[in-house]
Short mmCIF file of C-alpha atoms in Angstrom, two decimals:
data_model
loop_
_atom_site.label_atom_id
_atom_site.label_comp_id
_atom_site.label_asym_id
_atom_site.label_seq_id
_atom_site.Cartn_x
_atom_site.Cartn_y
_atom_site.Cartn_z
CA MET A 15 17.51 12.12 26.51
CA VAL A 16 14.99 10.76 23.93
CA GLU A 17 17.36 8.27 22.55
CA ILE A 18 18.54 7.08 26.02
CA PHE A 19 14.85 6.53 27.06
CA TRP A 20 14.03 4.66 23.74
CA ARG A 21 17.07 2.36 24.00
CA ARG A 22 16.78 1.61 27.77
CA TRP A 23 13.10 1.62 28.37
CA VAL A 24 11.70 0.41 25.19
CA ILE A 25 14.12 -1.60 23.19
CA ASN A 26 16.20 -3.21 25.95
CA SER A 27 13.19 -4.13 27.99
CA LEU A 28 11.43 -5.66 25.01
CA GLU A 29 14.47 -7.87 24.27
CA LYS A 30 14.42 -9.15 27.84
CA GLU A 31 10.53 -9.66 28.04
CA VAL A 32 9.31 -10.64 24.73
CA GLU A 33 10.39 -14.08 23.28
CA GLY A 34 11.59 -13.89 19.69
CA PHE A 35 11.88 -10.13 19.73
CA ARG A 36 14.89 -8.66 18.15
CA LYS A 37 15.61 -4.86 18.25
CA ASN A 38 17.12 -4.79 14.85
CA THR A 39 13.92 -6.30 13.29
CA PHE A 40 11.89 -3.76 15.23
CA LEU A 41 14.06 -0.76 14.13
CA PHE A 42 14.04 -2.24 10.54
CA LEU A 43 10.23 -2.45 10.29
CA PHE A 44 9.82 0.98 11.79
CA ILE A 45 12.08 2.52 9.35
CA ILE A 46 10.17 0.58 6.42
CA ILE A 47 6.76 1.77 7.47
CA SER A 48 8.10 5.35 8.05
CA LEU A 49 9.72 5.47 4.66
CA SER A 50 6.64 4.24 3.06
CA GLY A 51 4.59 6.90 4.32
CA LEU A 52 7.13 9.41 3.14
CA VAL A 53 7.42 7.92 -0.27
CA THR A 54 3.57 7.84 -0.68
CA ALA A 55 3.38 11.48 0.52
CA VAL A 56 6.06 12.56 -2.15
CA ASP A 57 4.11 10.51 -4.77
CA TRP A 58 0.93 12.27 -3.69
CA ARG A 59 2.65 15.76 -3.53
CA PHE A 60 4.17 15.59 -7.13
CA ASN A 61 1.52 13.26 -8.52
CA LEU A 62 4.30 10.69 -9.75
CA GLY A 63 1.74 7.89 -10.32
CA TRP A 64 1.48 4.14 -9.73
CA LYS A 65 4.94 3.36 -11.26
CA VAL A 66 6.75 4.96 -8.39
CA PHE A 67 4.54 3.36 -5.75
CA SER A 68 4.68 0.03 -7.37
CA THR A 69 8.32 0.01 -7.53
CA TRP A 70 8.63 1.10 -3.83
CA VAL A 71 6.30 -1.82 -2.86
CA PHE A 72 8.43 -4.46 -4.72
CA PHE A 73 11.72 -2.94 -3.26
CA ILE A 74 10.47 -3.02 0.45
CA TYR A 75 9.19 -6.62 0.01
CA PHE A 76 12.63 -7.79 -1.37
CA CYS A 77 14.39 -5.83 1.34
CA GLN A 78 12.32 -7.87 4.02
CA ILE A 79 13.18 -11.18 2.49
CA LEU A 80 16.90 -10.20 2.28
CA PHE A 81 16.64 -9.02 5.91
CA ILE A 82 15.15 -12.44 6.94
CA ILE A 83 17.93 -14.28 4.93
CA LEU A 84 20.59 -12.28 6.44
CA THR A 85 19.40 -12.13 9.97
CA ARG A 86 17.91 -15.47 10.04
CA ASP A 87 14.84 -14.14 11.90
CA TYR A 88 12.66 -17.17 12.12
CA LEU A 89 9.83 -15.38 13.65
CA LEU A 90 9.67 -12.54 11.07
CA SER A 91 9.76 -15.11 8.30
CA LYS A 92 6.60 -16.78 9.94
CA PHE A 93 4.94 -13.34 9.94
CA LEU A 94 5.82 -12.35 6.35
CA LEU A 95 4.52 -15.91 5.07
CA CYS A 96 1.24 -15.09 6.74
CA THR A 97 0.97 -11.70 5.21
CA THR A 98 2.04 -12.95 1.82
CA VAL A 99 -0.67 -15.52 1.68
CA MET A 100 -3.12 -12.85 3.02
CA GLY A 101 -2.15 -10.44 0.30
CA PHE A 102 -3.04 -12.90 -2.39
CA VAL A 103 -6.24 -14.02 -0.81
CA GLU A 104 -7.25 -10.36 -0.38
CA LEU A 105 -7.65 -10.24 -4.17
CA PHE A 106 -11.07 -11.57 -3.47
CA ALA A 107 -11.93 -8.53 -1.47
CA ASP A 108 -10.62 -6.35 -4.15
CA HIS A 109 -12.72 -8.01 -6.74
CA TRP A 110 -15.72 -7.50 -4.63
CA LEU A 111 -15.02 -3.85 -4.41
CA VAL A 112 -14.12 -3.26 -8.05
CA SER A 113 -16.49 -5.63 -9.91
CA THR A 114 -19.42 -6.16 -7.57
CA LEU A 115 -19.75 -2.83 -5.82
CA GLN A 116 -17.96 -0.74 -8.38
CA VAL A 117 -16.70 1.64 -5.92
CA LEU A 118 -13.06 1.02 -6.30
CA PHE A 119 -11.00 2.24 -9.27
CA TYR A 120 -7.39 1.49 -10.37
CA PRO A 121 -5.52 2.90 -13.37
CA LYS A 122 -6.14 0.72 -16.47
CA ASP A 123 -2.62 1.17 -17.99
CA GLU A 124 -0.85 -0.84 -15.25
CA PRO A 125 -0.25 -4.56 -14.95
CA HIS A 126 -3.00 -6.51 -13.12
CA ILE A 127 -3.59 -9.72 -11.34
CA TRP A 128 -7.24 -10.39 -11.88
CA VAL A 129 -8.77 -6.87 -11.15
CA SER A 130 -6.03 -5.65 -8.79
CA PRO A 131 -2.62 -3.97 -9.42
CA SER A 132 0.22 -6.48 -9.75
CA TYR A 133 1.74 -5.04 -6.64
CA MET A 134 -1.37 -5.28 -4.48
CA PRO A 135 -0.64 -8.61 -2.96
CA LEU A 136 2.90 -7.67 -1.86
CA LEU A 137 1.62 -4.29 -0.51
CA TRP A 138 -0.70 -6.18 1.88
CA ALA A 139 2.29 -8.37 2.59
CA ALA A 140 4.91 -5.63 3.31
CA THR A 141 3.37 -2.89 5.07
CA PRO A 142 0.76 -4.20 7.66
CA ILE A 143 3.46 -6.54 8.94
CA CYS A 144 5.25 -3.42 10.14
CA VAL A 145 2.39 -2.14 12.21
CA ALA A 146 1.27 -5.48 13.53
CA TYR A 147 4.88 -6.48 14.58
CA ILE A 148 5.17 -3.23 16.60
CA GLY A 149 1.83 -3.82 18.29
CA TRP A 150 2.83 -7.59 18.90
CA ALA A 151 6.07 -6.41 20.54
CA PHE A 152 4.20 -4.21 23.09
CA ILE A 153 1.48 -6.66 24.14
CA LYS A 154 3.43 -8.10 27.16
CA LYS A 155 4.33 -4.64 28.44
CA PHE A 156 0.96 -2.74 27.98
CA GLY A 157 -1.55 -5.83 27.80
CA LEU A 158 -3.49 -7.42 24.91
CA PHE A 159 -6.68 -5.22 25.33
CA ARG A 160 -4.73 -1.86 25.37
CA ILE A 161 -2.58 -2.76 22.33
CA LEU A 162 -5.62 -4.01 20.33
CA LEU A 163 -7.52 -0.86 21.17
CA ALA A 164 -4.58 1.26 20.31
CA GLN A 165 -4.14 -0.70 17.03
CA SER A 166 -7.68 -0.15 16.05
CA VAL A 167 -7.00 3.66 16.18
CA VAL A 168 -3.88 3.30 14.28
CA GLY A 169 -5.73 1.23 11.63
CA LEU A 170 -8.36 3.96 11.40
CA CYS A 171 -5.97 6.85 11.03
CA LEU A 172 -3.59 4.91 8.53
CA GLY A 173 -6.63 3.89 6.57
CA ILE A 174 -7.75 7.70 6.13
CA PHE A 175 -4.06 8.83 5.57
CA TRP A 176 -3.08 6.11 3.01
CA GLU A 177 -6.24 6.16 0.91
CA GLY A 178 -6.20 9.95 0.66
CA LEU A 179 -2.52 9.84 -0.50
CA ALA A 180 -3.15 6.93 -2.85
CA LYS A 181 -5.78 8.96 -4.66
CA GLY A 182 -3.65 12.06 -5.05
CA ALA A 183 -0.68 9.83 -6.25
CA GLY A 184 -2.89 8.43 -8.82
CA CYS A 185 -2.77 4.78 -7.45
CA TRP A 186 -6.49 4.26 -6.71
CA TYR A 187 -9.59 5.96 -5.66
CA TYR A 188 -13.16 5.30 -4.49
CA GLN A 189 -16.25 6.73 -5.95
CA GLY A 190 -19.95 6.04 -5.43
CA LYS A 191 -23.04 7.96 -5.40
CA ASP A 192 -24.21 7.28 -1.75
CA LEU A 193 -20.76 6.37 -0.24
CA ILE A 194 -20.10 8.02 3.26
CA MET A 195 -16.80 9.43 3.04
CA ILE A 196 -14.04 10.49 5.35
CA TYR A 197 -11.76 12.68 3.33
CA ASP A 198 -11.10 10.50 0.35
CA ALA A 199 -11.70 7.13 2.16
CA PRO A 200 -15.32 5.53 2.50
CA LEU A 201 -16.30 5.05 6.07
CA PHE A 202 -16.91 1.39 5.50
CA ILE A 203 -13.21 0.91 4.33
CA VAL A 204 -11.46 2.66 7.19
CA THR A 205 -13.79 0.91 9.58
CA GLY A 206 -12.66 -2.45 8.12
CA GLU A 207 -9.01 -1.45 8.37
CA ALA A 208 -9.73 -0.43 11.98
CA LEU A 209 -10.84 -4.04 12.49
CA PHE A 210 -8.12 -5.50 10.30
CA VAL A 211 -4.84 -4.16 12.07
CA PRO A 212 -5.67 -5.49 15.64
CA SER A 213 -6.79 -8.77 14.11
CA LEU A 214 -3.35 -9.24 12.39
CA THR A 215 -1.65 -8.15 15.66
CA TYR A 216 -3.54 -10.81 17.46
CA ILE A 217 -2.74 -13.48 14.71
CA PHE A 218 0.91 -12.62 15.06
CA LEU A 219 0.56 -13.35 19.00
CA ARG A 220 -0.94 -16.76 18.15
CA LEU A 221 1.83 -17.43 15.44
CA SER A 222 4.84 -16.47 17.76
CA ASN A 223 4.75 -19.95 19.39
CA ALA A 224 3.46 -21.79 16.37
CA LYS A 225 5.23 -23.84 13.72
CA HIS A 226 5.92 -22.38 10.30
CA PRO A 227 3.28 -24.07 8.25
CA VAL A 228 0.53 -22.67 10.44
CA SER A 229 1.26 -19.29 8.79
CA ILE A 230 -0.45 -20.40 5.56
CA PRO A 231 -3.91 -21.13 7.19
CA ALA A 232 -3.49 -17.88 9.27
CA GLY A 233 -2.86 -15.94 6.13
CA ILE A 234 -5.91 -17.48 4.38
CA ILE A 235 -8.02 -16.51 7.46
CA MET A 236 -6.74 -12.94 7.46
CA GLY A 237 -7.13 -12.51 3.71
CA LEU A 238 -10.74 -13.68 3.96
CA GLY A 239 -11.08 -11.55 7.02
CA ILE A 240 -10.24 -8.45 5.26
CA TRP A 241 -13.25 -9.12 2.98
CA LEU A 242 -15.51 -9.95 6.08
CA PHE A 243 -14.48 -6.69 7.71
CA TYR A 244 -15.33 -4.65 4.58
CA TYR A 245 -18.50 -6.53 4.11
CA VAL A 246 -19.75 -6.11 7.66
CA SER A 247 -18.82 -2.53 7.80
CA TYR A 248 -20.46 -2.05 4.36
CA MET A 249 -23.73 -3.57 5.57
CA ILE A 250 -23.76 -1.20 8.66
CA PHE A 251 -23.08 1.90 6.96
CA GLN A 252 -24.23 1.48 3.41
CA GLY A 253 -26.59 -1.42 3.49
#
């Protein structure tokens, strides 16, 4: 019954209503984000370290590129270009957290780009795209406001979940004398991520009818937006 409901009401209706939507893409990204949570949880449970996590990030990014090539999903290619640019611009936010605030710490024995792990840009490229694509797909059915509100909650929950698992897995952690924490995540970080997820979903909505090159400035805006969300949240809760 659940499978019939899923196929008929959700997938089939989205294919009819949402221009550019493909059920195979939806299911592929849903599987990617689900397995990413599972791999991170296993890494956390057995303390496997950054090597396992890094390998997984490169693997799923490669899978997404391969999927785009095989399926010729033009829309997903625009979204992935956006998040890839975003991931590299986000390095400025990481530098602010690591070098300026000195609250974010990474293992010193792994390869780095600037002050961030070498996999970090692709992590920002490969995982948020899954959540934002799913949110984008449901906008027409449930309305923009409801979806963006739901995505804020999703961003908050995922922030708490992933930051905690990342610390246990030995990938990164936050530490500071006066930091207001929720589990292992600073409040200003999860608040920033609660703002980031709906913002990326909205960017996807705007990109869906835009030409490919627009993905590049959109990615730059979102990359700088991550730093802005963190900065504003930090000034509110820690400033």
